[in-house]
Structure formats: C-alpha cells, structure tokens
mmCIF file of C-alpha atoms and ligand atoms in Angstrom:
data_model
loop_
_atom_site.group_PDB
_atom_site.id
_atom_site.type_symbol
_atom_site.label_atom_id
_atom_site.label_comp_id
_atom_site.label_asym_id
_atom_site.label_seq_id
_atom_site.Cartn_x
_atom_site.Cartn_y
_atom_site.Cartn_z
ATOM 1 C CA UNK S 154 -20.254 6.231 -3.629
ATOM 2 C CA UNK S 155 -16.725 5.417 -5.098
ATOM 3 C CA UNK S 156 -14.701 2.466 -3.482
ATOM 4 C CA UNK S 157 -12.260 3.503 -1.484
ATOM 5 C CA UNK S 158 -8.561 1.686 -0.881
ATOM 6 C CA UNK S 159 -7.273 2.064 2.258
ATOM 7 C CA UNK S 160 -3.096 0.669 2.807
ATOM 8 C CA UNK S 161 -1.758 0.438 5.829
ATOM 9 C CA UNK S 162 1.686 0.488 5.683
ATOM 10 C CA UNK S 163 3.307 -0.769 8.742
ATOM 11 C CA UNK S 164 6.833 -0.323 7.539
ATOM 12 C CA UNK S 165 9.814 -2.308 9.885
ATOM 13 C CA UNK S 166 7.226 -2.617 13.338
ATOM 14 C CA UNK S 167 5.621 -4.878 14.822
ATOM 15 C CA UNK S 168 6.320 -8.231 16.203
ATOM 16 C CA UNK S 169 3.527 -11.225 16.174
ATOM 17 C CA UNK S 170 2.261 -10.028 19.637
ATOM 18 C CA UNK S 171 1.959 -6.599 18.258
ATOM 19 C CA UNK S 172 0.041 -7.985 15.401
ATOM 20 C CA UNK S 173 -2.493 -9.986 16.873
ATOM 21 C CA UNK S 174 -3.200 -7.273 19.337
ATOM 22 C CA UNK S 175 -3.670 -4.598 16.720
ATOM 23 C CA UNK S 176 -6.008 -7.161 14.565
ATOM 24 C CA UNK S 177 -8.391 -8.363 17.538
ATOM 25 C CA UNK S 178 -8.702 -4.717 18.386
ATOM 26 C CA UNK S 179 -9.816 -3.406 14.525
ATOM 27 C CA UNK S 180 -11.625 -6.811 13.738
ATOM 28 C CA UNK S 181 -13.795 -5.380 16.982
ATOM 29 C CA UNK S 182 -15.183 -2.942 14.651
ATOM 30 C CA UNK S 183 -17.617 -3.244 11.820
ATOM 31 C CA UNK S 184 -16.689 -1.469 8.498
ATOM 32 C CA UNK S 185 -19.161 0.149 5.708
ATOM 33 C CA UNK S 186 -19.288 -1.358 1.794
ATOM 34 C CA UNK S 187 -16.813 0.345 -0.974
ATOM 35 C CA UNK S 188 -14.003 0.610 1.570
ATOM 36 C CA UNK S 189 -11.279 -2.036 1.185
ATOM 37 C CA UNK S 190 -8.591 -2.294 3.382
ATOM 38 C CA UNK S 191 -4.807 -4.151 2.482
ATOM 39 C CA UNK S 192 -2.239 -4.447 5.754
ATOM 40 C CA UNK S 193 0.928 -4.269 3.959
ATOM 41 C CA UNK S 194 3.016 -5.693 6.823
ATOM 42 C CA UNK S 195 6.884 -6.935 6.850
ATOM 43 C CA UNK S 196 7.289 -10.549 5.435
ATOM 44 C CA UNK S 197 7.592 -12.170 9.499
ATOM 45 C CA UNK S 198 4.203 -11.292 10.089
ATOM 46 C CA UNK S 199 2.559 -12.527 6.744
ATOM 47 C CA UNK S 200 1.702 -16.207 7.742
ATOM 48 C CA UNK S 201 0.057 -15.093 11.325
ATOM 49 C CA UNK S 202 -1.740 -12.072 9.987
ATOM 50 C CA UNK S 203 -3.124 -14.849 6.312
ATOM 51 C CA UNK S 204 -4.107 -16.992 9.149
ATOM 52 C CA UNK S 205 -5.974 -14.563 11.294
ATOM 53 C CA UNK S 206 -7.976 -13.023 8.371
ATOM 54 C CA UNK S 207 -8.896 -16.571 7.575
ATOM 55 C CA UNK S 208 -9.975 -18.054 10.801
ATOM 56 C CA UNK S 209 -11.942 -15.344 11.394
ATOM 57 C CA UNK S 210 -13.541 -14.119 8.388
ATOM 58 C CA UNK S 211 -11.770 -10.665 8.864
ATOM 59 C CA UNK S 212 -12.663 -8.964 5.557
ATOM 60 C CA UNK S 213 -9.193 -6.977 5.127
ATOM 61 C CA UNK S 214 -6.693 -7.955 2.463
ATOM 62 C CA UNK S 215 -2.848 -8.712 3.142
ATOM 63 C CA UNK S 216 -0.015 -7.480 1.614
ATOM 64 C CA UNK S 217 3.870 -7.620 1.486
ATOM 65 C CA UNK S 218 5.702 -4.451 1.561
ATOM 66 C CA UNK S 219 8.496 -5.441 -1.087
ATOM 67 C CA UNK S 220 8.987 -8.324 -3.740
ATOM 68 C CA UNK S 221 11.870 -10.009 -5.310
ATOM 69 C CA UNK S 222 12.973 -8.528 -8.604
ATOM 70 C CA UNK S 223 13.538 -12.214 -9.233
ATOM 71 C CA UNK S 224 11.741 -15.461 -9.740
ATOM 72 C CA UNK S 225 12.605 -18.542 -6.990
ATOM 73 C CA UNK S 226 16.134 -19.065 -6.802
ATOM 74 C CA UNK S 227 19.501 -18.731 -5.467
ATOM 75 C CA UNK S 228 19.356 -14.806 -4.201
ATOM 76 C CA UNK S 229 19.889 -14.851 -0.433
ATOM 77 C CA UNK S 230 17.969 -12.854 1.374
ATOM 78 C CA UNK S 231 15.237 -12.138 -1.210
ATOM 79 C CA UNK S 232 11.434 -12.981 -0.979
ATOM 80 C CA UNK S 233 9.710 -13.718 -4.373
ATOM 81 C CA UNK S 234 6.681 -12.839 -5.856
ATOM 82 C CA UNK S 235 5.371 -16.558 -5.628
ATOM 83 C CA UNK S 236 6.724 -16.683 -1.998
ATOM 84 C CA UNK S 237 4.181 -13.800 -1.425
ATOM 85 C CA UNK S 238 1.718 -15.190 -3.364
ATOM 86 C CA UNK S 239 1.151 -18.175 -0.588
ATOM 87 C CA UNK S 240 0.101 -15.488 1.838
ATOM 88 C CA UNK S 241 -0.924 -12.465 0.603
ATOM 89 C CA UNK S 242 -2.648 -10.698 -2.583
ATOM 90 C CA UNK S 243 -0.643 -7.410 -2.799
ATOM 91 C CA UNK S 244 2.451 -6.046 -3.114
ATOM 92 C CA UNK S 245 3.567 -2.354 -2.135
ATOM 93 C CA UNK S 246 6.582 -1.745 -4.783
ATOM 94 C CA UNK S 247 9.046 1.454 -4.935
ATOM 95 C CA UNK S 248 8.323 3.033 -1.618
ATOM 96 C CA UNK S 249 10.161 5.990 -1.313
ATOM 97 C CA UNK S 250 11.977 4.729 1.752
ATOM 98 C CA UNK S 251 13.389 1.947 -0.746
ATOM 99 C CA UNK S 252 14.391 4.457 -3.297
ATOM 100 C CA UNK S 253 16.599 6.378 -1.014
ATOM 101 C CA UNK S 254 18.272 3.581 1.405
ATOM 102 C CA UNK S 255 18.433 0.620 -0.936
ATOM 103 C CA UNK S 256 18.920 2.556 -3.983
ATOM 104 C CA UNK S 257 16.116 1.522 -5.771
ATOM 105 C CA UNK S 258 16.055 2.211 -9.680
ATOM 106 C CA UNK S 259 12.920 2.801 -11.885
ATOM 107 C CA UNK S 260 14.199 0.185 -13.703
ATOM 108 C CA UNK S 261 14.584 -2.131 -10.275
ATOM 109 C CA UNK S 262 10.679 -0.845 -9.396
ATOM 110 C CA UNK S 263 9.313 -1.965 -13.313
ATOM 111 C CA UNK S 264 10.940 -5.696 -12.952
ATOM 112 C CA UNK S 265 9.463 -6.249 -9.052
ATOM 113 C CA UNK S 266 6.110 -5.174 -10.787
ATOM 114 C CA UNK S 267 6.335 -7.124 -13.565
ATOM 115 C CA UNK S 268 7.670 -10.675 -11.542
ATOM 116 C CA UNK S 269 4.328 -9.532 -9.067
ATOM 117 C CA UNK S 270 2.158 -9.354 -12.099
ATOM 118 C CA UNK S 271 3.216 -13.001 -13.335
ATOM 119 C CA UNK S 272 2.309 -14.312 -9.881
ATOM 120 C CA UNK S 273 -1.193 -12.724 -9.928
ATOM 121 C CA UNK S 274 -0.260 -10.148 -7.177
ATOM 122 C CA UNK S 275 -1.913 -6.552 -6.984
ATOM 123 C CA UNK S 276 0.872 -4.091 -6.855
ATOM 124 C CA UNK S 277 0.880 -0.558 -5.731
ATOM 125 C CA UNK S 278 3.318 1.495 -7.065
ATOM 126 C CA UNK S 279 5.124 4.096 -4.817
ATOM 127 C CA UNK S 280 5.549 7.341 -6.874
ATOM 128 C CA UNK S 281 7.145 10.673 -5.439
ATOM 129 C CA UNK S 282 7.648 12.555 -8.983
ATOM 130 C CA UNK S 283 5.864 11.827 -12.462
ATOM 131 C CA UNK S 284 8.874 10.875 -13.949
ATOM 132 C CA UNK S 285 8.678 7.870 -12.291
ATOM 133 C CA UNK S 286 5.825 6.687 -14.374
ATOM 134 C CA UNK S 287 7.292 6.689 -17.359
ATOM 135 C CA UNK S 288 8.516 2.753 -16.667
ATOM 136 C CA UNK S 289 5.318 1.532 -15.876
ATOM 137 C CA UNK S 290 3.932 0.529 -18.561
ATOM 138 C CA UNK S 291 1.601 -2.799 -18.022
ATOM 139 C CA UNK S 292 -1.099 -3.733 -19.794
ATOM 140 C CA UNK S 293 -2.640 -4.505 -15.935
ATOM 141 C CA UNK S 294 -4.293 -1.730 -13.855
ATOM 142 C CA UNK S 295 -1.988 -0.868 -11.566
ATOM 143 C CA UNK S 296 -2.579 1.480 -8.206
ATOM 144 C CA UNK S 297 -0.191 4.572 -8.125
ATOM 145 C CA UNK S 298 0.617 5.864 -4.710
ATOM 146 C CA UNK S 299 1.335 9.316 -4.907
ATOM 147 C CA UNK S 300 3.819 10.300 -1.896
ATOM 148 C CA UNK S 301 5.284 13.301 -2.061
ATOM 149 C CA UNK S 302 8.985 13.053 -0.535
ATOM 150 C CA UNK S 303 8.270 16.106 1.878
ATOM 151 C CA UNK S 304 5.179 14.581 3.174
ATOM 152 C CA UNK S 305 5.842 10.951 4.282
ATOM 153 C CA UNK S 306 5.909 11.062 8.587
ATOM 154 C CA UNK S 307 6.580 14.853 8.780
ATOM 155 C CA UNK S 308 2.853 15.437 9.997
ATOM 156 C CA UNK S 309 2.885 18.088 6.823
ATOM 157 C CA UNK S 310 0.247 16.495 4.403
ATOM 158 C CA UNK S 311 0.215 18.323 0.633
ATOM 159 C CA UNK S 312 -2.245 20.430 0.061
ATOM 160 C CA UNK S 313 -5.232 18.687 -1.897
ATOM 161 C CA UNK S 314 -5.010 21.014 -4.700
ATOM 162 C CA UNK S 315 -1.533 19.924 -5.852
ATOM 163 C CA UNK S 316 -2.887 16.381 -4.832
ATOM 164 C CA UNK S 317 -5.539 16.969 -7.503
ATOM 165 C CA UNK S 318 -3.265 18.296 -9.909
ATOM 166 C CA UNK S 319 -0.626 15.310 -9.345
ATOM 167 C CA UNK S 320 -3.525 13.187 -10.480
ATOM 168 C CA UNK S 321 -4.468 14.409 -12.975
ATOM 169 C CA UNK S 322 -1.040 14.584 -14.813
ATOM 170 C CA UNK S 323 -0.649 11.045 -13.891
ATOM 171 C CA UNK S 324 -3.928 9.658 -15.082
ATOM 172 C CA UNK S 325 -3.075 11.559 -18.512
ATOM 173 C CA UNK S 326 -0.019 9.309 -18.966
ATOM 174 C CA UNK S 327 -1.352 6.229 -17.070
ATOM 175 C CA UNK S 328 -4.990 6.170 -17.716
ATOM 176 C CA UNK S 329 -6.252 3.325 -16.111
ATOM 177 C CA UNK S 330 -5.175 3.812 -12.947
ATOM 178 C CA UNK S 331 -6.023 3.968 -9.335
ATOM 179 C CA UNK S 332 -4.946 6.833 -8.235
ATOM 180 C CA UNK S 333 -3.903 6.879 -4.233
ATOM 181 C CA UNK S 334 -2.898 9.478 -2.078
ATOM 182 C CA UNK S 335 -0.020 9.101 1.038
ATOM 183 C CA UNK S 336 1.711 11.026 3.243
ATOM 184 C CA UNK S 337 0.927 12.055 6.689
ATOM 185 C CA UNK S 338 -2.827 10.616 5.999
ATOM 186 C CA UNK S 339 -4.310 10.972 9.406
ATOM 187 C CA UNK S 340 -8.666 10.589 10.926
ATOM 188 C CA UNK S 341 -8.588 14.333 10.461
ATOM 189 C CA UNK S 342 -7.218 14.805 6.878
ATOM 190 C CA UNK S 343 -8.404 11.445 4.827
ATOM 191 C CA UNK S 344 -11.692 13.050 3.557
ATOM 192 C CA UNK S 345 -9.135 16.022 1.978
ATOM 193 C CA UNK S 346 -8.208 13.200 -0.425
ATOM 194 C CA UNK S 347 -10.493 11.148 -0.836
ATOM 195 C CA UNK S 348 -13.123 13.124 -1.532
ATOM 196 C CA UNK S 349 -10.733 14.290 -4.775
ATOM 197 C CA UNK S 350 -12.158 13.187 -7.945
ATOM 198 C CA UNK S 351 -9.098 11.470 -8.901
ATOM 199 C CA UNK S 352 -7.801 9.678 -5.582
ATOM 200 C CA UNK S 353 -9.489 6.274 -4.996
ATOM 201 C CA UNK S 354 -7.959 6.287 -1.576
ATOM 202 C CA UNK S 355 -4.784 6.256 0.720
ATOM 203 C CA UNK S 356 -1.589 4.819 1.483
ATOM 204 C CA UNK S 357 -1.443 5.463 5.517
ATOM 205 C CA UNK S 358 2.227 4.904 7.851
ATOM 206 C CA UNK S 359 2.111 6.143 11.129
ATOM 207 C CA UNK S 360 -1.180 6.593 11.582
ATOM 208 C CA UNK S 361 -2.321 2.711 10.654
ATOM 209 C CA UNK S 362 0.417 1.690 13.715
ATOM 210 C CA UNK S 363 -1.854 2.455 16.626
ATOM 211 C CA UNK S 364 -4.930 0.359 16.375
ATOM 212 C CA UNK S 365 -7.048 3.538 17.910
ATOM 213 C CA UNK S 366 -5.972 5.927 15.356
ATOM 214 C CA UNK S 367 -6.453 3.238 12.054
ATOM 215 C CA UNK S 368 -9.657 2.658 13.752
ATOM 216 C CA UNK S 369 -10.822 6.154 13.350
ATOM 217 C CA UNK S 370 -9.238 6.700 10.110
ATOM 218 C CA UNK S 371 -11.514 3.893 8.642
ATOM 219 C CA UNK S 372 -14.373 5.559 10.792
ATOM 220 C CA UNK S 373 -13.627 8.849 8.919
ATOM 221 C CA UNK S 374 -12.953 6.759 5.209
ATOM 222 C CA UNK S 375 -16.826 5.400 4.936
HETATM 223 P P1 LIG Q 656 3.071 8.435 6.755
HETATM 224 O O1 LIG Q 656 3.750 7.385 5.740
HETATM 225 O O2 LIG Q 656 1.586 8.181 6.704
HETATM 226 O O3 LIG Q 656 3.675 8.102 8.091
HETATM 227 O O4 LIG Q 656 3.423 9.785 6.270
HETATM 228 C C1 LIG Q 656 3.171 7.097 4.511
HETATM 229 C C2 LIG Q 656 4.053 6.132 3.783
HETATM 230 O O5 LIG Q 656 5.278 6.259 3.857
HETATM 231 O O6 LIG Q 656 3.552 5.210 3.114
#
C-alpha cells in the first residue's frame, strides 16, 4: 500500500477554542499505517495545536500555511521560515488564494521555498497550471499540490482523468515529486485520487473544517 499525505488546510478559521475542539474530537479516533496527516493551520494557532500534538502523542504533523520570503528581520508583519520552524515541520507555499489576492509571483513562491528549505521545513507547493513549475527547481523533494483554479470550494472536483494526466506532465518535468491532488476533496471523492498512480494524496479545505467530515475523509483515505 502507498503512503498517503493527507493536508488539511484550514485557511483564515478557527480560533484556539475551535482548535482544541476539532483536535480532541479527531485524536478520538485511531488512524491506519501509510496515512500521514499535516494541519496546515494560520500562524495564531501554531503554538496551541505543537503543544497539543505533543502532550498527547497525537501522531499528526503541523504546518504553517505561508512563510516569509525573508530570513529574521525588520519586515513587519512577516513570519519566517525559522519562526515556523519552532512549531511546525511544513509549510504550504503558493496557494492559489495567495496568487490572486496578494499577488503572489512564481518568483515570490521559489524564494519562500527556498528560505523553508534552509530552515529544514517540508514545503508543499500550490500549483494551478504547469507553468508554474518551471521555478521550482530544488535539489529537495518537494510535494506539488495540484489545484485546479475551477475546483478549489466550488464542490466541482476535476475529473480524475485530467488529474492523472496533470501528473503525469508534472512528474516528467519534476521527477521526484509527490504528487498531491486538491480541490473540493471530500469522504466521497478521496479514493478518485488517491487511488491514481501518480497522486500520493490530498490537499483538503472545507472539508478538513468540520471535525465529522475530516474524520470520515481519513476513514475513507486508509
Ligand atoms: P477545497 O480547498 O477543498 O475547499 O476545495 C482546497 C484548497 O484550497 O486547498
């Protein structure tokens, strides 16, 4: 059986309370080998959701959902890679939803990766179009997520075929990659994807929110 990578992306929700309720409810439930889970949740929550998985052996990963394109330093506002680091072991780079209202670059995207690789972070890359790959080129493995623009929260996931088909053409430039798969990734649909030869697993929004539905997602993933 191949290991599978589950992301939760919880986007701009959820305060602590939220958290902690949404963690005691999924630590509840007992998950199968090869599936690995990252919570990629908004920088406020990083310290109580580190401390959670620690204090109670919660076998999930953490991860931020954006990264400085800068080391320490004087740029207000900004959270850097080694900032992360303290908490967390990923770093979800180039989401669409960055591209479009903060006017992300390709060329913004390659530096966050490259000041996450230097602090030992595991990024995955947000890609809508193969274009965007051209850039990344690490001598890391990275993870690609693959979210096409006309998928992400429209309930309208893309067919697995062109899924397939997207993977392959971005394996052939980037061949060491893990190949992911997001955009309206529900319970119902995940085995679509990641039963694909070349998706390793999924990059899940709206559906990871509600601790219910993420709980039968990873039901559904193992
Ligand atoms: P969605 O979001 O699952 O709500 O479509 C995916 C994403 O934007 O990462």
């Amino acid at each position: 059986m191949k290991n599978v990578l589950l992301a939760a992306n919880w986007k701009s929700n959820k305060t602590k309370f939220e958290a902690k309720d949404w963690l005691k409810e999924v630590s509840a439930q007992s998950f199968g080998e090869g599936l690995e889970v990252v919570i990629l949740a908004p920088f406020t929550l990083l310290d109580t959701i580190s401390g959670y998985i620690r204090v109670n052996d919660f076998p999930f990963k953490l991860g931020a959902q954006d990264v400085s394109p800068f080391d320490d330093g004087a740029y207000t506002g900004e959270v850097s890679a080694r900032q992360i680091k303290e908490f967390a072991d990923y770093v979800l780079i180039g989401h669409s939803e960055r591209r479009t209202n903060f006017g992300e670059s390709d060329e913004m995207v390659r530096k966050k990766v490259e000041r996450a690789i230097a602090q030992e972070l595991k990024p995955i890359v947000c890609i809508s179009d193969l274009s965007q790959v051209a850039n990344l080129k690490f001598d890391q493995e990275l993870t690609i997520a693959y979210e096409p623009l006309e998928a992400i929260g429209t309930g309208k996931p893309q067919d697995p075929d062109s899924v397939e088909f997207m993977a392959n053409q971005i394996r052939a430039k980037m061949s060491s990659a893990r190949i992911i798969y997001g955009g309206s990734v529900n319970a119902d649909n995940l085995r679509d994807y990641i039963n694909l030869d070349g998706i390793e697993g999924a990059l899940v929004g709206g559906g990871s929110l509600n601790s219910s539905s993420f709980i039968d997602i990873l039901k559904n993933a193992i």
